[in-house]
XYZ file of C-alpha atoms in Angstrom:
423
model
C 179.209 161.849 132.666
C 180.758 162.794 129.354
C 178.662 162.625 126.632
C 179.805 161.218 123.018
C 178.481 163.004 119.775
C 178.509 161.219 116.287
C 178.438 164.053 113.814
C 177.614 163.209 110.032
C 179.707 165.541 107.508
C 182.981 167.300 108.027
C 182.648 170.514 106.196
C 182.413 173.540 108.097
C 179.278 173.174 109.894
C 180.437 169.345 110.765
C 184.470 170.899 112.045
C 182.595 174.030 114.228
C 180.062 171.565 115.652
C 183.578 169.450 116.887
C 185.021 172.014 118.307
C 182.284 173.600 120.063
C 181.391 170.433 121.588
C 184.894 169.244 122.443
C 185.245 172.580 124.237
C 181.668 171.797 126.058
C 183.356 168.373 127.366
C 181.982 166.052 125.017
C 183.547 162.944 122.927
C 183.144 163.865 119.217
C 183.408 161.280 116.343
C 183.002 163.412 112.478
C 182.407 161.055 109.965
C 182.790 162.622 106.691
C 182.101 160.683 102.517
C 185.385 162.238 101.117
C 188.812 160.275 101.404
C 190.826 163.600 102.713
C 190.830 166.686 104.033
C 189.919 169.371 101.290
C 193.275 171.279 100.301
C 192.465 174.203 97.690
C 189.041 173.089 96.732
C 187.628 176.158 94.680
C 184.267 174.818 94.964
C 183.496 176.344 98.116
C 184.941 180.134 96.599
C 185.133 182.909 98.868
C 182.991 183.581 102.125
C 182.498 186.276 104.705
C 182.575 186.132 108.353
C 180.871 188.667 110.648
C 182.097 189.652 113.711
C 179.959 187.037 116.222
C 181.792 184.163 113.622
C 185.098 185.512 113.830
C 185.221 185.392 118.050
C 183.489 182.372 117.701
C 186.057 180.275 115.534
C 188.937 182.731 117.751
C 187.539 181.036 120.920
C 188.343 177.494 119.541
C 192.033 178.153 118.202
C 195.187 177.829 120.348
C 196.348 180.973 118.602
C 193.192 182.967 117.911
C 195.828 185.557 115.713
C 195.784 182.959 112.911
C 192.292 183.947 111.690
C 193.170 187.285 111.223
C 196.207 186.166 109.438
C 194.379 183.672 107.069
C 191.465 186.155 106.607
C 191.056 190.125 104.787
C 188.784 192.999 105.955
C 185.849 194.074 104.858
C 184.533 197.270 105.597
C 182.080 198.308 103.234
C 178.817 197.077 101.878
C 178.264 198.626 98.866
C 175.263 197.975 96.480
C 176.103 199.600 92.800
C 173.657 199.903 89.654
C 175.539 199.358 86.671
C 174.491 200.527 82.771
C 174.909 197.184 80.641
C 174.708 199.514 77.489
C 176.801 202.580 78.379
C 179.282 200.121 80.652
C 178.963 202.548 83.750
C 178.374 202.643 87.276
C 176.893 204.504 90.056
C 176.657 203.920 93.939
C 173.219 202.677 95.537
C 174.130 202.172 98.913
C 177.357 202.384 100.964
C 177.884 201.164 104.632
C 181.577 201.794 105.730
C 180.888 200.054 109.038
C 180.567 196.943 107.783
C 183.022 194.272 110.203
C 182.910 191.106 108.088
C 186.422 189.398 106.898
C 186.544 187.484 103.970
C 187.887 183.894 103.447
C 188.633 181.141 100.407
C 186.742 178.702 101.913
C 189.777 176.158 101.619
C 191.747 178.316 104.137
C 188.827 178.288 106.564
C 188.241 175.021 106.506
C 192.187 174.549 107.162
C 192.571 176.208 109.321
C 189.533 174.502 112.127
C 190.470 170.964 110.780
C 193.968 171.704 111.871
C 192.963 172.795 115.332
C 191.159 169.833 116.135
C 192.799 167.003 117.932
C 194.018 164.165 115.627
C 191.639 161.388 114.604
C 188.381 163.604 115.388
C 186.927 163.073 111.921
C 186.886 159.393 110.379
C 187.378 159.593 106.692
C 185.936 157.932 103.313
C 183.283 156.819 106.089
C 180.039 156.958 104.164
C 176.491 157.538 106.075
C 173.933 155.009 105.752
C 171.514 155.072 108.552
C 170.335 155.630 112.142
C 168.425 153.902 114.349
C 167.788 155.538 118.397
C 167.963 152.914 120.929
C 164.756 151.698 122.532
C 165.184 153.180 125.550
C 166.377 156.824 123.404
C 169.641 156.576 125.409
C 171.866 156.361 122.520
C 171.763 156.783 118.688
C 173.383 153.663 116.538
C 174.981 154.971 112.880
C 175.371 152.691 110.348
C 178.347 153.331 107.921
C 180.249 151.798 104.890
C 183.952 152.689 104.431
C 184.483 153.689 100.879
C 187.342 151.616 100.258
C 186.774 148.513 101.975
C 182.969 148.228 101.641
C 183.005 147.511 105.542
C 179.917 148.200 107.347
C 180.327 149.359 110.851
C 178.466 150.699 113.324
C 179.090 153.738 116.191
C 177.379 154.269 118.986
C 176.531 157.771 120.314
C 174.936 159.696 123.379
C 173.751 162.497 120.579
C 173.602 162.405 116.717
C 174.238 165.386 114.983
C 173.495 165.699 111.091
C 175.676 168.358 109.625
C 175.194 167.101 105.983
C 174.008 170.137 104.425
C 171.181 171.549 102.445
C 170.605 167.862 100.662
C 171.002 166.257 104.127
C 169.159 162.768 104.096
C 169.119 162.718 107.618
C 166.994 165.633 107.478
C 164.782 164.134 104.697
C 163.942 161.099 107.023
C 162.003 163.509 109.515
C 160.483 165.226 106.347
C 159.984 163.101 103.823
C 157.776 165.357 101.554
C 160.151 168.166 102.220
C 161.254 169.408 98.603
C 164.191 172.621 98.337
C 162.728 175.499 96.748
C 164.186 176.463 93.636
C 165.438 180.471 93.704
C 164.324 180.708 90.018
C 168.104 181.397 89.560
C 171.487 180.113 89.020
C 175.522 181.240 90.613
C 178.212 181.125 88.010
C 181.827 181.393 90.860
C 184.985 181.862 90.298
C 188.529 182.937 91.779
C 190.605 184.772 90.071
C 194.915 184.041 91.344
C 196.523 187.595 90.211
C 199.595 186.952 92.747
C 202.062 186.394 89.989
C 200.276 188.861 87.456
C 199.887 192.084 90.336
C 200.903 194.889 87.200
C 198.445 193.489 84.474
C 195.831 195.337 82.829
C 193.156 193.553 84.220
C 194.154 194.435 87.608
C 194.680 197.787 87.368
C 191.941 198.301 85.449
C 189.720 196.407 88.421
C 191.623 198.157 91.004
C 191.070 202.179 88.976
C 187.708 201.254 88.569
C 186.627 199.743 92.227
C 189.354 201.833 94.153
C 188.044 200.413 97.520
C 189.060 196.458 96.272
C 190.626 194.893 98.967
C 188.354 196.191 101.824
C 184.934 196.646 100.471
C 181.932 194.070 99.088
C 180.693 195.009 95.938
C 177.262 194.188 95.063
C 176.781 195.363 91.155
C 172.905 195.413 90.319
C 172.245 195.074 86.357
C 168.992 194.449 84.913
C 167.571 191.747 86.365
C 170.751 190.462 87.654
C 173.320 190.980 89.767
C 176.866 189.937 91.065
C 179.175 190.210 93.700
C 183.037 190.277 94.205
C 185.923 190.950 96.859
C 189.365 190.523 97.499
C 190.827 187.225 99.323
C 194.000 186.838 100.709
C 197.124 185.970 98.893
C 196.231 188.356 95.962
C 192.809 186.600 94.646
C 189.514 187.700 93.856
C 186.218 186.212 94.610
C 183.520 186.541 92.072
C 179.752 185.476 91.773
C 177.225 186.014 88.737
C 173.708 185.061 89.585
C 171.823 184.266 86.045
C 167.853 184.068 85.952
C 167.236 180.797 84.152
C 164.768 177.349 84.629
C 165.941 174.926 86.905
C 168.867 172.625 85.812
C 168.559 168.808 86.367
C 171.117 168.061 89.338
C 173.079 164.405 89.652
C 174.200 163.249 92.408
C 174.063 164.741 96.583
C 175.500 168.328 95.125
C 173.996 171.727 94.211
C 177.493 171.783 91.955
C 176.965 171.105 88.655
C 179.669 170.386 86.184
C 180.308 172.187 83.545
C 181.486 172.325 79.506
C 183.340 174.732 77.949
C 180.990 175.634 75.637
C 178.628 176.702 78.654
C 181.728 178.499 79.744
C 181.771 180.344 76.552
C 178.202 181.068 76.702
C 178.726 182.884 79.804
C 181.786 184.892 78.996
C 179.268 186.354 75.750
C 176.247 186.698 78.306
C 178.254 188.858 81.107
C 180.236 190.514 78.206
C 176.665 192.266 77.329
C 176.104 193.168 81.405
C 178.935 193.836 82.801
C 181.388 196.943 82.995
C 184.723 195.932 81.237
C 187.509 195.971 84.347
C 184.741 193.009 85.900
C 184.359 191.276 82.269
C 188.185 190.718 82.479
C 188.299 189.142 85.757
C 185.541 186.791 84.446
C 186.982 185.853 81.303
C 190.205 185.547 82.668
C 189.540 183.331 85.856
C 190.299 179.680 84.881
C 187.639 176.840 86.033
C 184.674 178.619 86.930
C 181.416 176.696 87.764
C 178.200 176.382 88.640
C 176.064 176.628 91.742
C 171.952 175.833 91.941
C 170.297 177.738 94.511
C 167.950 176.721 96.936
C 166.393 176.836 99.844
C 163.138 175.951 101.492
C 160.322 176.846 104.054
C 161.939 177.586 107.729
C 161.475 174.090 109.257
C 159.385 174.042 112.413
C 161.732 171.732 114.226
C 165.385 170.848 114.549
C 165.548 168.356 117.263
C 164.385 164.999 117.932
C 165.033 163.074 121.048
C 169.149 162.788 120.884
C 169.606 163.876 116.847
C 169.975 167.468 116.022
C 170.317 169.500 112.447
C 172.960 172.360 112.070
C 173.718 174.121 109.222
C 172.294 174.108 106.218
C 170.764 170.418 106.852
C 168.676 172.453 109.433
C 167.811 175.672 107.395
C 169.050 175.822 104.073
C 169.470 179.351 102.780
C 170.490 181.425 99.427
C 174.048 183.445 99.794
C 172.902 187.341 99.605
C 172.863 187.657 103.519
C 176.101 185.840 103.646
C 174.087 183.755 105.976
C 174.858 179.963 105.448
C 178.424 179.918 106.726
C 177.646 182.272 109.862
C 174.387 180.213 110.709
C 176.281 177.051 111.125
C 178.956 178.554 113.173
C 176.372 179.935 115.559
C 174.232 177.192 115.592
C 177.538 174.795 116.455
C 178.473 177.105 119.275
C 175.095 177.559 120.992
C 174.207 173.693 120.447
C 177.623 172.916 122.355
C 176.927 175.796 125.284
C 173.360 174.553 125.797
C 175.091 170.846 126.399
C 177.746 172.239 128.447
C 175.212 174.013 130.582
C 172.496 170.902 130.987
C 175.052 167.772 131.184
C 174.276 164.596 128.887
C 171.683 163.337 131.341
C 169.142 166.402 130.754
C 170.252 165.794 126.745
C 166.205 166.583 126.232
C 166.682 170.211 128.008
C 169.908 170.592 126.440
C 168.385 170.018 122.737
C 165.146 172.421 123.444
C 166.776 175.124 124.301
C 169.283 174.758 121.325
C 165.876 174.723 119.076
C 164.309 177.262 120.910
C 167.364 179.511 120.488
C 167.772 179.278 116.834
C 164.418 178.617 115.712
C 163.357 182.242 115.592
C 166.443 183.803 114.416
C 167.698 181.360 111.163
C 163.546 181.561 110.607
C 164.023 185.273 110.104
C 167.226 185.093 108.538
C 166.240 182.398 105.676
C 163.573 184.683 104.829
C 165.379 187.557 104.578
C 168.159 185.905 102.229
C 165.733 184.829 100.052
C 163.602 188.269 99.985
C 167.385 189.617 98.891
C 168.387 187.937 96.231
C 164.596 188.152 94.493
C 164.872 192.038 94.935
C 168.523 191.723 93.386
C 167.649 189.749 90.624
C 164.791 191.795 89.722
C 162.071 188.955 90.490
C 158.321 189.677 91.841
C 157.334 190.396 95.451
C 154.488 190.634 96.936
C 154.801 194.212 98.413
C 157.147 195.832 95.983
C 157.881 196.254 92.589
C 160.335 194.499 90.571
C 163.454 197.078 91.248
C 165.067 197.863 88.447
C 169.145 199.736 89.446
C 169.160 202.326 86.571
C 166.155 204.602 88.105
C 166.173 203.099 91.903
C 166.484 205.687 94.478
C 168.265 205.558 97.467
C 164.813 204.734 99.495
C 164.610 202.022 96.595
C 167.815 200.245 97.799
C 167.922 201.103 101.714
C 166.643 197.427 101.952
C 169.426 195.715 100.131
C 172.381 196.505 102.835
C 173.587 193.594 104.482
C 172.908 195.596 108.199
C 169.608 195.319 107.759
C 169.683 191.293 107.785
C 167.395 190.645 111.209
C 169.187 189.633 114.696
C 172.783 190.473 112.886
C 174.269 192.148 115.847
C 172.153 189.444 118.248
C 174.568 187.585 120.719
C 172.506 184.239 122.290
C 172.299 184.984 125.690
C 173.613 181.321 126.384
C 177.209 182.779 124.697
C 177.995 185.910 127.073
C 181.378 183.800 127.440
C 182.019 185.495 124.201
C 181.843 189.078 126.152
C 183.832 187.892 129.098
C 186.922 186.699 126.486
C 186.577 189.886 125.136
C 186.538 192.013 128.172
C-alpha cells in the first residue's frame, strides 16, 4: 500500500518532511497559508547547516552539487569578548573544525521547493482543523482557500503538523502549553555589499574579522551578545540579542514589525556595545527587524495515533545551537525512514519509533540552546555565575562552543543509508 501524508506548513520543516517522505514511497499533499513560494524573504536571515543536514538535503536533490553551490563554509566557531568602552576585542574560544555551511534562508528554501515534483504543496490553503476517522485509519483536514473562502476537505493516511513554534495543531494536544519567554529579544539583518565590495565598511569588517567568509563569530559584550557570518553572493548575516521585557506579539508570528524610530533606538544602543567595523554593518543594513524568542519545556510526546509534530511545532528552540533548522531536517528524514521501514499498515510502529528516536536527542538539544543563550546574555543559572566576557577565562567559555551541543555528531541508526551514499 502507499500511504498519503497531509502536511500542514510549507516552510522548511513542511518542504524536508515532502521530500523525505516522497523518497520513503509515500503520497504527500503540503498545504501552506501564504499565496506563493517565498522569493528573497529576509525574514528568515541567514542559517547554518551541519554536516548530517547537508547529506541529508544532498540525498533528496537530483544534483546534490547545487547545495554546495547555493551555500558558504564555515569552519570556525569562534566566541569573542568585546570592550564596549575601549571598542576592542579578544578571542574566547576558537574551533577550526567546525563543518557547518551557511545559507540566506530564501536560497534554502529555493532550492528544496524546486526539487520537489510540481503541485506537492497547495497554496493560500489555510488550516482549520482535524478530525481522525473513527476507526483511526485516516486523518480528515479541514481548510479554507484564502481567496475563494472555499472550505474543503483532504483526506490522509498520516497528518503531519509542520506549523512551527506557534503550531495550533500542537496546542490542541496541549492546551495549557504556554512558550517560554527567553527574557530576550533578536534584532536581524543582512547586509548586500555585492555592488559596494571596496567600501569602508567592508574593509574595515574584513581588517578587523580577517577570517569573514569562513568563520562564525560569536561577540560576547556585557550582558549581550551577537553573531555574524558571511552568505553567499557577497552578504552578511547579522544578529543582536537585546535583554528586554517581553513585547506584546499580533498575529501567528514571533516577527514583530517595526518603526523607524525603534530602528534608531537600536543603531544608538549597539553604537555604545559594539566595536566600530560591526556598528557599520548595523547601521548600514537596510530593513532590519525583530525576532521574540521562545521556547518551551521538551514535550513528552510527539505522536498521536496517525498525526505527528516536526520541527519547531514539536520542540521549539532558541537559535545559539543553530538547532531549529537542523532539528527539522533530521526529524523529516528519520520520520520518513521509520515509514519506509514499517509500511502504512504498521503506521503505529512506524510513528513510535520516530518519537522514540527524537525524543531524547531534541530533549537534550532544546535544553542546551536555551542554557546557551542565558550564559551569552549574561542571565542567571543555577550552577554558574552570570559570565561576564571581559575577565572570563578560557575554562569560563569552554561551554559556549557549538561542539559541545549534545548528540551533534549522532547519526540515527535508522539513517546508515546516509553512510552507504557516502561510501
Amino acid at each position: 500500500m502507499k500511504g498519503k501524508a497531509v502536511v500542514v506548513g510549507g516552510s522548511i520543516a513542511g518542504l524536508s518532511c515532502a521530500h523525505a517522505l516522497i523518497t520513503a514511497g509515500w503520497g504527500v499533499v503540503v498545504l501552506e497559508k501564504t499565496s506563493s513560494p517565498a522569493t528573497g524573504c529576509a525574514t528568515g536571515a541567514g542559517l547554518g547547516l551541519d554536516p548530517l543536514s547537508q547529506k541529508l538535503i544532498k540525498s533528496w536533490l537530483d544534483q546534490p552539487h547545487t547545495l554546495d553551490l547555493t551555500t558558504l563554509p564555515l569552519t570556525i566557531d569562534q566566541n569573542e569578548a568585546t570592550d564596549g568602552e575601549k571598542k576592542i576585542n579578544r578571542m574566547l574560544t576558537r574551533d577550526e573544525r567546525f563543518n557547518f555551511r551557511a545559507a540566506l534562508w530564501s536560497d534554502l528554501y529555493s532550492l528544496l521547493y524546486k526539487a520537489l515534483p510540481p503541485g506537492t504543496v497547495h497554496w493560500a490553503q489555510t488550516f482549520l482543523s482535524f478530525r481522525i476517522s473513527d476507526d483511526e485509519n485516516c486523518v480528515k483536514v479541514k481548510l479554507k482557500a484564502s481567496q475563494s473562502g472555499e472550505v474543503t476537505e483532504v483526506v490522509g493516511d498520516l497528518f503531519v503538523a509542520a506549523d512551527g513554534c506557534l503550531s495550533s495543531i500542537r496546542q490542541s494536544f496541549f492546551p495549557e502549553l504556554k512558550l517560554r519567554y527567553s527574557g530576550y529579544c533578536a534584532w536581524r539583518g543582512v547586509l548586500d555589499f555585492s555592488n559596494n565590495e571596496d567600501s569602508d565598511t567592508i574593509l574595515g569588517l574584513k581588517k578587523a574579522f580577517p577570517d569573514l567568509g569562513k568563520c562564525l563569530y560569536f561577540d560576547l559584550g556585557s550582558g549581550t551578545h551577537s553573531v555574524f557570518y558571511e552568505l553567499l553572493n557577497k552578504r552578511i548575516n547579522w544578529i543582536w540579542y537585546v535583554n528586554q521585557p517581553e513585547p506584546q506579539l499580533k498575529g501567528n508570528s514571533v516577527t514583530m514589525k517595526v518603526s523607524s524610530d525603534m530602528i534608531a533606538k537600536m543603531h544608538e544602543a549597539a553604537e555604545k556595545v559594539w566595536v566600530p567595523e560591526l556598528m557599520k554593518v548595523i547601521r548600514e543594513t537596510k530593513d532590519p527587524f525583530l525576532n521574540v524568542i521562545y521556547d518551551c519545556e521538551p514535550l513528552g510526546q510527539i505522536v498521536w495515533q496517525n498525526v505527528v509534530l516536526i520541527g519547531d511545532a514539536a520542540h521549539p528552540t532558541t537559535p545559539h545551537g543553530l538547532r531549529s533548522t537542523n532539528m527539522s531536517i533530521l526529524d523529516a528524514a528519520v520520520l520518513g525512514k521509520c515509514l519506509e521501514k514499517w509500511g502504512v499498515e504498521n503506521l503505529a510502529s512506524a510513528l513510535q519509533e520516530y518519537q522514540s528516536t527524537r525524543l531524547p536527542v531534541t530533549t537534550e538539544q532544546v535544553l542546551f540552546s536555551q542554557r546557551l543563550g542565558r550564559i551569552k546574555q549574561g542571565l542567571q543559572l543555577p550552577d554558574r555565575q552570570p559570565l561576564d566576557p571581559r575577565t572570563a577565562s578560557w575554562e569560563d567559555c569552554e561551554e559556549l562552543q557549538q561542539k559541545k551541543m549534545p548528540f551533534l555528531s549522532d547519526m540515527p541508526s535508522i539513517l546508515s543509508h546516509i553512510k552507504q551514499l557516502e561510501d
